PDB file of C-alpha atoms in Angstrom:
ATOM      1  CA  MET V 123     -13.781 -34.911  -3.072  1.00  0.00           C
ATOM      2  CA  LYS V 124     -14.651 -31.231  -2.536  1.00  0.00           C
ATOM      3  CA  GLY V 125     -10.969 -30.471  -1.564  1.00  0.00           C
ATOM      4  CA  LEU V 126      -9.708 -32.444  -4.593  1.00  0.00           C
ATOM      5  CA  ILE V 127     -11.897 -30.440  -7.013  1.00  0.00           C
ATOM      6  CA  SER V 128     -11.025 -27.042  -5.552  1.00  0.00           C
ATOM      7  CA  THR V 129      -7.318 -27.936  -5.568  1.00  0.00           C
ATOM      8  CA  SER V 130      -7.465 -29.159  -9.102  1.00  0.00           C
ATOM      9  CA  VAL V 131      -9.149 -25.874 -10.210  1.00  0.00           C
ATOM     10  CA  ALA V 132      -6.564 -23.797  -8.359  1.00  0.00           C
ATOM     11  CA  ILE V 133      -3.685 -25.824  -9.957  1.00  0.00           C
ATOM     12  CA  MET V 134      -5.201 -25.595 -13.441  1.00  0.00           C
ATOM     13  CA  ALA V 135      -5.818 -21.816 -13.156  1.00  0.00           C
ATOM     14  CA  GLY V 136      -2.253 -21.192 -11.928  1.00  0.00           C
ATOM     15  CA  LEU V 137      -0.710 -23.347 -14.644  1.00  0.00           C
ATOM     16  CA  ILE V 138      -2.704 -21.628 -17.350  1.00  0.00           C
ATOM     17  CA  VAL V 139      -1.663 -18.180 -16.140  1.00  0.00           C
ATOM     18  CA  LEU V 140       1.926 -19.244 -15.694  1.00  0.00           C
ATOM     19  CA  VAL V 141       2.253 -20.928 -19.114  1.00  0.00           C
ATOM     20  CA  GLY V 142       0.422 -18.077 -20.735  1.00  0.00           C
ATOM     21  CA  TYR V 143       3.181 -15.685 -19.558  1.00  0.00           C
ATOM     22  CA  PHE V 144       5.959 -17.834 -21.037  1.00  0.00           C
ATOM     23  CA  PHE V 145       4.402 -18.958 -24.313  1.00  0.00           C
ATOM     24  CA  GLN V 146       2.565 -16.550 -26.512  1.00  0.00           C
ATOM     25  CA  ILE V 147      -0.255 -18.858 -27.606  1.00  0.00           C
ATOM     26  CA  PRO V 148      -3.516 -16.925 -28.485  1.00  0.00           C
ATOM     27  CA  ILE V 149      -5.905 -19.294 -26.757  1.00  0.00           C
ATOM     28  CA  LEU V 150      -3.813 -19.469 -23.564  1.00  0.00           C
ATOM     29  CA  SER V 151      -3.420 -15.678 -23.627  1.00  0.00           C
ATOM     30  CA  ASP V 152      -7.144 -15.188 -23.902  1.00  0.00           C
ATOM     31  CA  ILE V 153      -7.836 -17.644 -21.030  1.00  0.00           C
ATOM     32  CA  ARG V 154      -5.097 -16.078 -18.910  1.00  0.00           C
ATOM     33  CA  ASN V 155      -6.604 -12.599 -19.391  1.00  0.00           C
ATOM     34  CA  LEU V 156     -10.053 -13.905 -18.586  1.00  0.00           C
ATOM     35  CA  ILE V 157      -8.775 -15.525 -15.326  1.00  0.00           C
ATOM     36  CA  LEU V 158      -6.920 -12.268 -14.455  1.00  0.00           C
ATOM     37  CA  ASP V 159     -10.114 -10.288 -15.110  1.00  0.00           C
ATOM     38  CA  TRP V 160     -12.044 -12.642 -12.800  1.00  0.00           C
ATOM     39  CA  ALA V 161      -9.388 -12.150 -10.100  1.00  0.00           C
ATOM     40  CA  VAL V 162      -9.600  -8.366 -10.409  1.00  0.00           C
ATOM     41  CA  THR V 163     -13.358  -8.505 -10.294  1.00  0.00           C
ATOM     42  CA  LEU V 164     -13.332 -10.692  -7.149  1.00  0.00           C
ATOM     43  CA  ALA V 165     -10.788  -8.426  -5.530  1.00  0.00           C
ATOM     44  CA  ALA V 166     -13.039  -5.436  -6.182  1.00  0.00           C
ATOM     45  CA  ILE V 167     -15.968  -7.236  -4.707  1.00  0.00           C
ATOM     46  CA  MET V 168     -13.911  -8.161  -1.636  1.00  0.00           C
ATOM     47  CA  VAL V 169     -13.036  -4.500  -1.186  1.00  0.00           C
ATOM     48  CA  PHE V 170     -16.672  -3.497  -1.538  1.00  0.00           C
ATOM     49  CA  ILE V 171     -17.709  -6.115   1.054  1.00  0.00           C
ATOM     50  CA  GLY V 172     -15.012  -4.791   3.370  1.00  0.00           C
ATOM     51  CA  VAL V 173     -16.374  -1.233   3.045  1.00  0.00           C
ATOM     52  CA  LEU V 174     -19.848  -2.496   3.799  1.00  0.00           C
ATOM     53  CA  ASN V 175     -18.478  -4.331   6.850  1.00  0.00           C
ATOM     54  CA  LEU V 176     -16.697  -1.245   7.961  1.00  0.00           C
ATOM     55  CA  LEU V 177     -19.957   0.826   7.670  1.00  0.00           C
ATOM     56  CA  SER V 178     -21.940  -1.865   9.471  1.00  0.00           C
ATOM     57  CA  ILE V 179     -19.517  -2.123  12.432  1.00  0.00           C
ATOM     58  CA  ASN V 180     -19.252   1.683  12.871  1.00  0.00           C
ATOM     59  CA  ASN V 181     -22.991   2.133  12.375  1.00  0.00           C
ATOM     60  CA  SER V 182     -23.602  -0.415  15.287  1.00  0.00           C
ATOM     61  CA  ARG V 183     -21.159   1.617  17.445  1.00  0.00           C
ATOM     62  CA  ILE V 184     -23.058   4.795  16.716  1.00  0.00           C
ATOM     63  CA  GLN V 185     -26.467   3.294  17.472  1.00  0.00           C
ATOM     64  CA  THR V 186     -25.348   1.523  20.654  1.00  0.00           C
ATOM     65  CA  LYS V 187     -23.497   4.698  21.757  1.00  0.00           C
ATOM     66  CA  GLN V 188     -20.347   2.881  22.460  1.00  0.00           C
ATOM     67  CA  LYS V 189     -17.067   4.481  23.355  1.00  0.00           C
ATOM     68  CA  GLY V 190     -15.543   6.165  20.311  1.00  0.00           C
ATOM     69  CA  GLY V 191     -18.905   6.515  18.604  1.00  0.00           C
ATOM     70  CA  PHE V 192     -18.140  10.084  17.637  1.00  0.00           C
ATOM     71  CA  TYR V 193     -15.107   8.940  15.623  1.00  0.00           C
ATOM     72  CA  SER V 194     -17.215   6.330  14.085  1.00  0.00           C
ATOM     73  CA  LEU V 195     -19.691   8.981  12.977  1.00  0.00           C
ATOM     74  CA  ILE V 196     -16.937  11.052  11.459  1.00  0.00           C
ATOM     75  CA  LEU V 197     -15.619   7.987   9.554  1.00  0.00           C
ATOM     76  CA  VAL V 198     -19.058   7.120   8.250  1.00  0.00           C
ATOM     77  CA  ILE V 199     -19.797  10.629   7.110  1.00  0.00           C
ATOM     78  CA  SER V 200     -16.342  11.049   5.571  1.00  0.00           C
ATOM     79  CA  LEU V 201     -16.644   7.727   3.731  1.00  0.00           C
ATOM     80  CA  LEU V 202     -20.076   8.457   2.359  1.00  0.00           C
ATOM     81  CA  ILE V 203     -19.109  11.989   1.204  1.00  0.00           C
ATOM     82  CA  THR V 204     -15.970  10.707  -0.446  1.00  0.00           C
ATOM     83  CA  LEU V 205     -17.852   7.827  -2.108  1.00  0.00           C
ATOM     84  CA  ILE V 206     -20.637  10.040  -3.478  1.00  0.00           C
ATOM     85  CA  LEU V 207     -18.233  12.636  -4.810  1.00  0.00           C
ATOM     86  CA  GLY V 208     -15.964   9.906  -6.274  1.00  0.00           C
ATOM     87  CA  LEU V 209     -18.965   8.446  -8.126  1.00  0.00           C
ATOM     88  CA  LEU V 210     -20.112  11.923  -9.396  1.00  0.00           C
ATOM     89  CA  PHE V 211     -16.684  13.119 -10.422  1.00  0.00           C
ATOM     90  CA  LYS V 212     -13.596  11.498 -11.912  1.00  0.00           C
ATOM     91  CA  PRO V 213     -10.486  10.796  -9.860  1.00  0.00           C
ATOM     92  CA  GLY V 214      -8.697  13.706 -11.505  1.00  0.00           C
ATOM     93  CA  HIS V 215     -11.413  16.250 -10.928  1.00  0.00           C
ATOM     94  CA  PRO V 216     -10.431  19.406  -9.003  1.00  0.00           C
ATOM     95  CA  VAL V 217     -12.968  18.543  -6.195  1.00  0.00           C
ATOM     96  CA  MET V 218     -11.278  15.134  -5.665  1.00  0.00           C
ATOM     97  CA  ASN V 219      -7.839  16.756  -5.754  1.00  0.00           C
ATOM     98  CA  PHE V 220      -8.941  19.286  -3.201  1.00  0.00           C
ATOM     99  CA  ILE V 221     -10.107  16.577  -0.899  1.00  0.00           C
ATOM    100  CA  PHE V 222      -6.890  14.654  -1.321  1.00  0.00           C
ATOM    101  CA  TYR V 223      -4.526  17.614  -0.931  1.00  0.00           C
ATOM    102  CA  SER V 224      -6.569  19.245   1.905  1.00  0.00           C
ATOM    103  CA  VAL V 225      -7.507  16.235   3.943  1.00  0.00           C
ATOM    104  CA  GLN V 226      -5.727  13.021   3.058  1.00  0.00           C
ATOM    105  CA  LEU V 227      -2.243  14.375   2.499  1.00  0.00           C
ATOM    106  CA  PRO V 228      -2.075  16.492   5.697  1.00  0.00           C
ATOM    107  CA  VAL V 229      -3.324  13.498   7.718  1.00  0.00           C
ATOM    108  CA  GLU V 230      -0.693  11.226   6.260  1.00  0.00           C
ATOM    109  CA  ARG V 231       2.062  13.740   6.963  1.00  0.00           C
ATOM    110  CA  SER V 232       0.887  14.125  10.556  1.00  0.00           C
ATOM    111  CA  LEU V 233       0.899  10.304  10.942  1.00  0.00           C
ATOM    112  CA  MET V 234       4.398  10.179   9.502  1.00  0.00           C
ATOM    113  CA  ALA V 235       5.489  12.842  12.047  1.00  0.00           C
ATOM    114  CA  LEU V 236       3.956  10.885  14.919  1.00  0.00           C
ATOM    115  CA  LEU V 237       5.546   7.752  13.582  1.00  0.00           C
ATOM    116  CA  ALA V 238       8.987   9.436  13.702  1.00  0.00           C
ATOM    117  CA  VAL V 239       8.554  10.536  17.336  1.00  0.00           C
ATOM    118  CA  THR V 240       7.194   7.068  18.165  1.00  0.00           C
ATOM    119  CA  LEU V 241      10.183   5.383  16.733  1.00  0.00           C
ATOM    120  CA  LEU V 242      12.502   7.631  18.665  1.00  0.00           C
ATOM    121  CA  LEU V 243      10.800   6.937  21.913  1.00  0.00           C
ATOM    122  CA  ALA V 244      10.524   3.155  21.094  1.00  0.00           C
ATOM    123  CA  SER V 245      14.382   3.120  20.473  1.00  0.00           C
ATOM    124  CA  ILE V 246      14.992   4.797  23.798  1.00  0.00           C
ATOM    125  CA  HIS V 247      12.754   2.262  25.691  1.00  0.00           C
ATOM    126  CA  LEU V 248      14.452  -0.497  23.755  1.00  0.00           C
ATOM    127  CA  LEU V 249      17.872   0.689  24.822  1.00  0.00           C
ATOM    128  CA  ARG V 250      16.779   0.847  28.399  1.00  0.00           C
ATOM    129  CA  ARG V 251      15.395  -2.657  28.456  1.00  0.00           C
ATOM    130  CA  GLN V 252      17.864  -4.377  26.139  1.00  0.00           C
ATOM    131  CA  PRO V 253      21.111  -2.382  25.977  1.00  0.00           C
ATOM    132  CA  ASN V 254      22.884  -4.154  23.142  1.00  0.00           C
ATOM    133  CA  LEU V 255      24.476  -3.292  19.852  1.00  0.00           C
ATOM    134  CA  PHE V 256      21.226  -3.450  17.784  1.00  0.00           C
ATOM    135  CA  SER V 257      19.408  -1.108  20.188  1.00  0.00           C
ATOM    136  CA  VAL V 258      22.326   1.425  19.891  1.00  0.00           C
ATOM    137  CA  ILE V 259      22.291   1.113  16.153  1.00  0.00           C
ATOM    138  CA  PHE V 260      18.532   1.610  16.005  1.00  0.00           C
ATOM    139  CA  LEU V 261      18.633   4.706  18.208  1.00  0.00           C
ATOM    140  CA  VAL V 262      21.584   6.325  16.376  1.00  0.00           C
ATOM    141  CA  THR V 263      19.956   5.678  12.902  1.00  0.00           C
ATOM    142  CA  THR V 264      16.758   7.264  14.197  1.00  0.00           C
ATOM    143  CA  LEU V 265      18.604  10.395  15.496  1.00  0.00           C
ATOM    144  CA  LEU V 266      20.565  10.735  12.388  1.00  0.00           C
ATOM    145  CA  ILE V 267      17.499  10.615  10.178  1.00  0.00           C
ATOM    146  CA  LEU V 268      15.731  13.177  12.382  1.00  0.00           C
ATOM    147  CA  LEU V 269      18.696  15.546  12.488  1.00  0.00           C
ATOM    148  CA  GLY V 270      19.088  15.359   8.721  1.00  0.00           C
ATOM    149  CA  THR V 271      15.388  15.777   7.928  1.00  0.00           C
ATOM    150  CA  ALA V 272      13.696  17.800  10.634  1.00  0.00           C
ATOM    151  CA  PRO V 273      13.865  21.673  10.477  1.00  0.00           C
ATOM    152  CA  LEU V 274      16.067  22.821  13.261  1.00  0.00           C
ATOM    153  CA  PRO V 275      15.825  26.279  14.899  1.00  0.00           C
ATOM    154  CA  PHE V 276      19.481  26.982  14.380  1.00  0.00           C
ATOM    155  CA  GLY V 277      19.586  25.986  10.669  1.00  0.00           C
ATOM    156  CA  VAL V 278      20.425  22.889   8.730  1.00  0.00           C
ATOM    157  CA  LEU V 279      23.312  20.640   9.697  1.00  0.00           C
ATOM    158  CA  PRO V 280      25.484  20.356   6.494  1.00  0.00           C
ATOM    159  CA  PHE V 281      27.059  16.947   7.149  1.00  0.00           C
ATOM    160  CA  PHE V 282      23.885  15.336   8.387  1.00  0.00           C
ATOM    161  CA  SER V 283      21.590  16.741   5.645  1.00  0.00           C
ATOM    162  CA  ASP V 284      23.946  16.523   2.634  1.00  0.00           C
ATOM    163  CA  ILE V 285      26.014  13.431   3.171  1.00  0.00           C
ATOM    164  CA  LEU V 286      24.919  11.201   6.161  1.00  0.00           C
ATOM    165  CA  ARG V 287      21.122  11.201   5.743  1.00  0.00           C
ATOM    166  CA  PRO V 288      21.189  10.465   1.948  1.00  0.00           C
ATOM    167  CA  PHE V 289      23.630   7.643   2.577  1.00  0.00           C
ATOM    168  CA  VAL V 290      21.524   6.050   5.257  1.00  0.00           C
ATOM    169  CA  ALA V 291      18.215   6.600   3.408  1.00  0.00           C
ATOM    170  CA  GLN V 292      19.297   5.806  -0.116  1.00  0.00           C
ATOM    171  CA  VAL V 293      21.992   3.132   0.418  1.00  0.00           C
ATOM    172  CA  LEU V 294      21.436   1.386   3.723  1.00  0.00           C
ATOM    173  CA  ALA V 295      17.681   1.590   3.848  1.00  0.00           C
ATOM    174  CA  ALA V 296      17.246   0.871   0.125  1.00  0.00           C
ATOM    175  CA  ALA V 297      19.460  -2.175   0.511  1.00  0.00           C
ATOM    176  CA  GLY V 298      17.338  -3.435   3.433  1.00  0.00           C
ATOM    177  CA  ALA V 299      14.124  -2.771   1.558  1.00  0.00           C
ATOM    178  CA  ARG V 300      15.338  -4.596  -1.501  1.00  0.00           C
ATOM    179  CA  GLY V 301      16.353  -7.555   0.658  1.00  0.00           C
ATOM    180  CA  ILE V 302      12.891  -7.660   2.209  1.00  0.00           C
ATOM    181  CA  LEU V 303      11.226  -7.406  -1.183  1.00  0.00           C
ATOM    182  CA  LEU V 304      13.430 -10.288  -2.477  1.00  0.00           C
ATOM    183  CA  GLY V 305      12.382 -12.337   0.504  1.00  0.00           C
ATOM    184  CA  ILE V 306       8.751 -11.664  -0.114  1.00  0.00           C
ATOM    185  CA  ALA V 307       9.134 -12.547  -3.807  1.00  0.00           C
ATOM    186  CA  LEU V 308      10.784 -15.779  -3.013  1.00  0.00           C
ATOM    187  CA  ALA V 309       8.330 -16.709  -0.369  1.00  0.00           C
ATOM    188  CA  THR V 310       5.431 -15.902  -2.795  1.00  0.00           C
ATOM    189  CA  LEU V 311       7.082 -17.959  -5.448  1.00  0.00           C
ATOM    190  CA  THR V 312       7.568 -20.959  -3.049  1.00  0.00           C
ATOM    191  CA  THR V 313       3.961 -20.678  -1.883  1.00  0.00           C
ATOM    192  CA  GLY V 314       2.726 -20.588  -5.492  1.00  0.00           C
ATOM    193  CA  LEU V 315       4.830 -23.570  -6.462  1.00  0.00           C
ATOM    194  CA  ARG V 316       3.522 -25.534  -3.490  1.00  0.00           C
ATOM    195  CA  VAL V 317      -0.040 -24.796  -4.453  1.00  0.00           C
ATOM    196  CA  LEU V 318       0.694 -25.677  -8.103  1.00  0.00           C
ATOM    197  CA  PHE V 319       2.222 -29.056  -7.158  1.00  0.00           C
ATOM    198  CA  GLY V 320      -0.633 -29.774  -4.703  1.00  0.00           C
ATOM    199  CA  VAL V 321       1.609 -29.746  -1.573  1.00  0.00           C
ATOM    200  CA  ASP V 322      -0.469 -27.014   0.080  1.00  0.00           C
ATOM    201  CA  ARG V 323      -4.273 -27.175  -0.398  1.00  0.00           C
ATOM    202  CA  PRO V 324      -5.652 -23.949   1.050  1.00  0.00           C
ATOM    203  CA  TYR V 325      -8.956 -24.302  -0.912  1.00  0.00           C
ATOM    204  CA  GLY V 326     -10.719 -26.806   1.238  1.00  0.00           C
ATOM    205  CA  GLY V 327      -8.134 -29.417   1.265  1.00  0.00           C
ATOM    206  CA  GLN V 328      -5.772 -30.740   3.951  1.00  0.00           C
TER     207      GLN V 328
END
């Protein structure tokens, strides 16, 4: 009975939101907006609970002096400072912009640089273990992107930087990314339809 009620509520909410997008009926639009507001509020609460859980886990590591407790301390201090400043100032405040451009952005760039080197090493190891066509394509693509993007001591390679890298990044990679996004969209649509028709019952049903 519990699973039937939860499934019925999920189906009803999904149908109201879906019908409200296709038919401009004032009552349905109001109910749809209300349900979406509830969803946004619940998502914000889930994020807040996740932050509290993160603080709790790292605080326990600091108190028990586990391995990596120093990094947990840095994480907790950084999170609290950012949270307090974010509550005191607006997101577009110069203080928040300074934190973003001085801390967040350099860290992201460093991680992207490490990711590029890691991909190159992974492609080499993959070619050693499984020497096939896909391994060669992966390694060659990684090298082409690095040669066309990275600053070289002897200057920029004209062909790699002007023609080959834009073609790989803007044509081949964009086509692959669009294919992945289309697959995600179709999978999401299929999952939503299965929930709407009661085939899948993730809310306490079987």
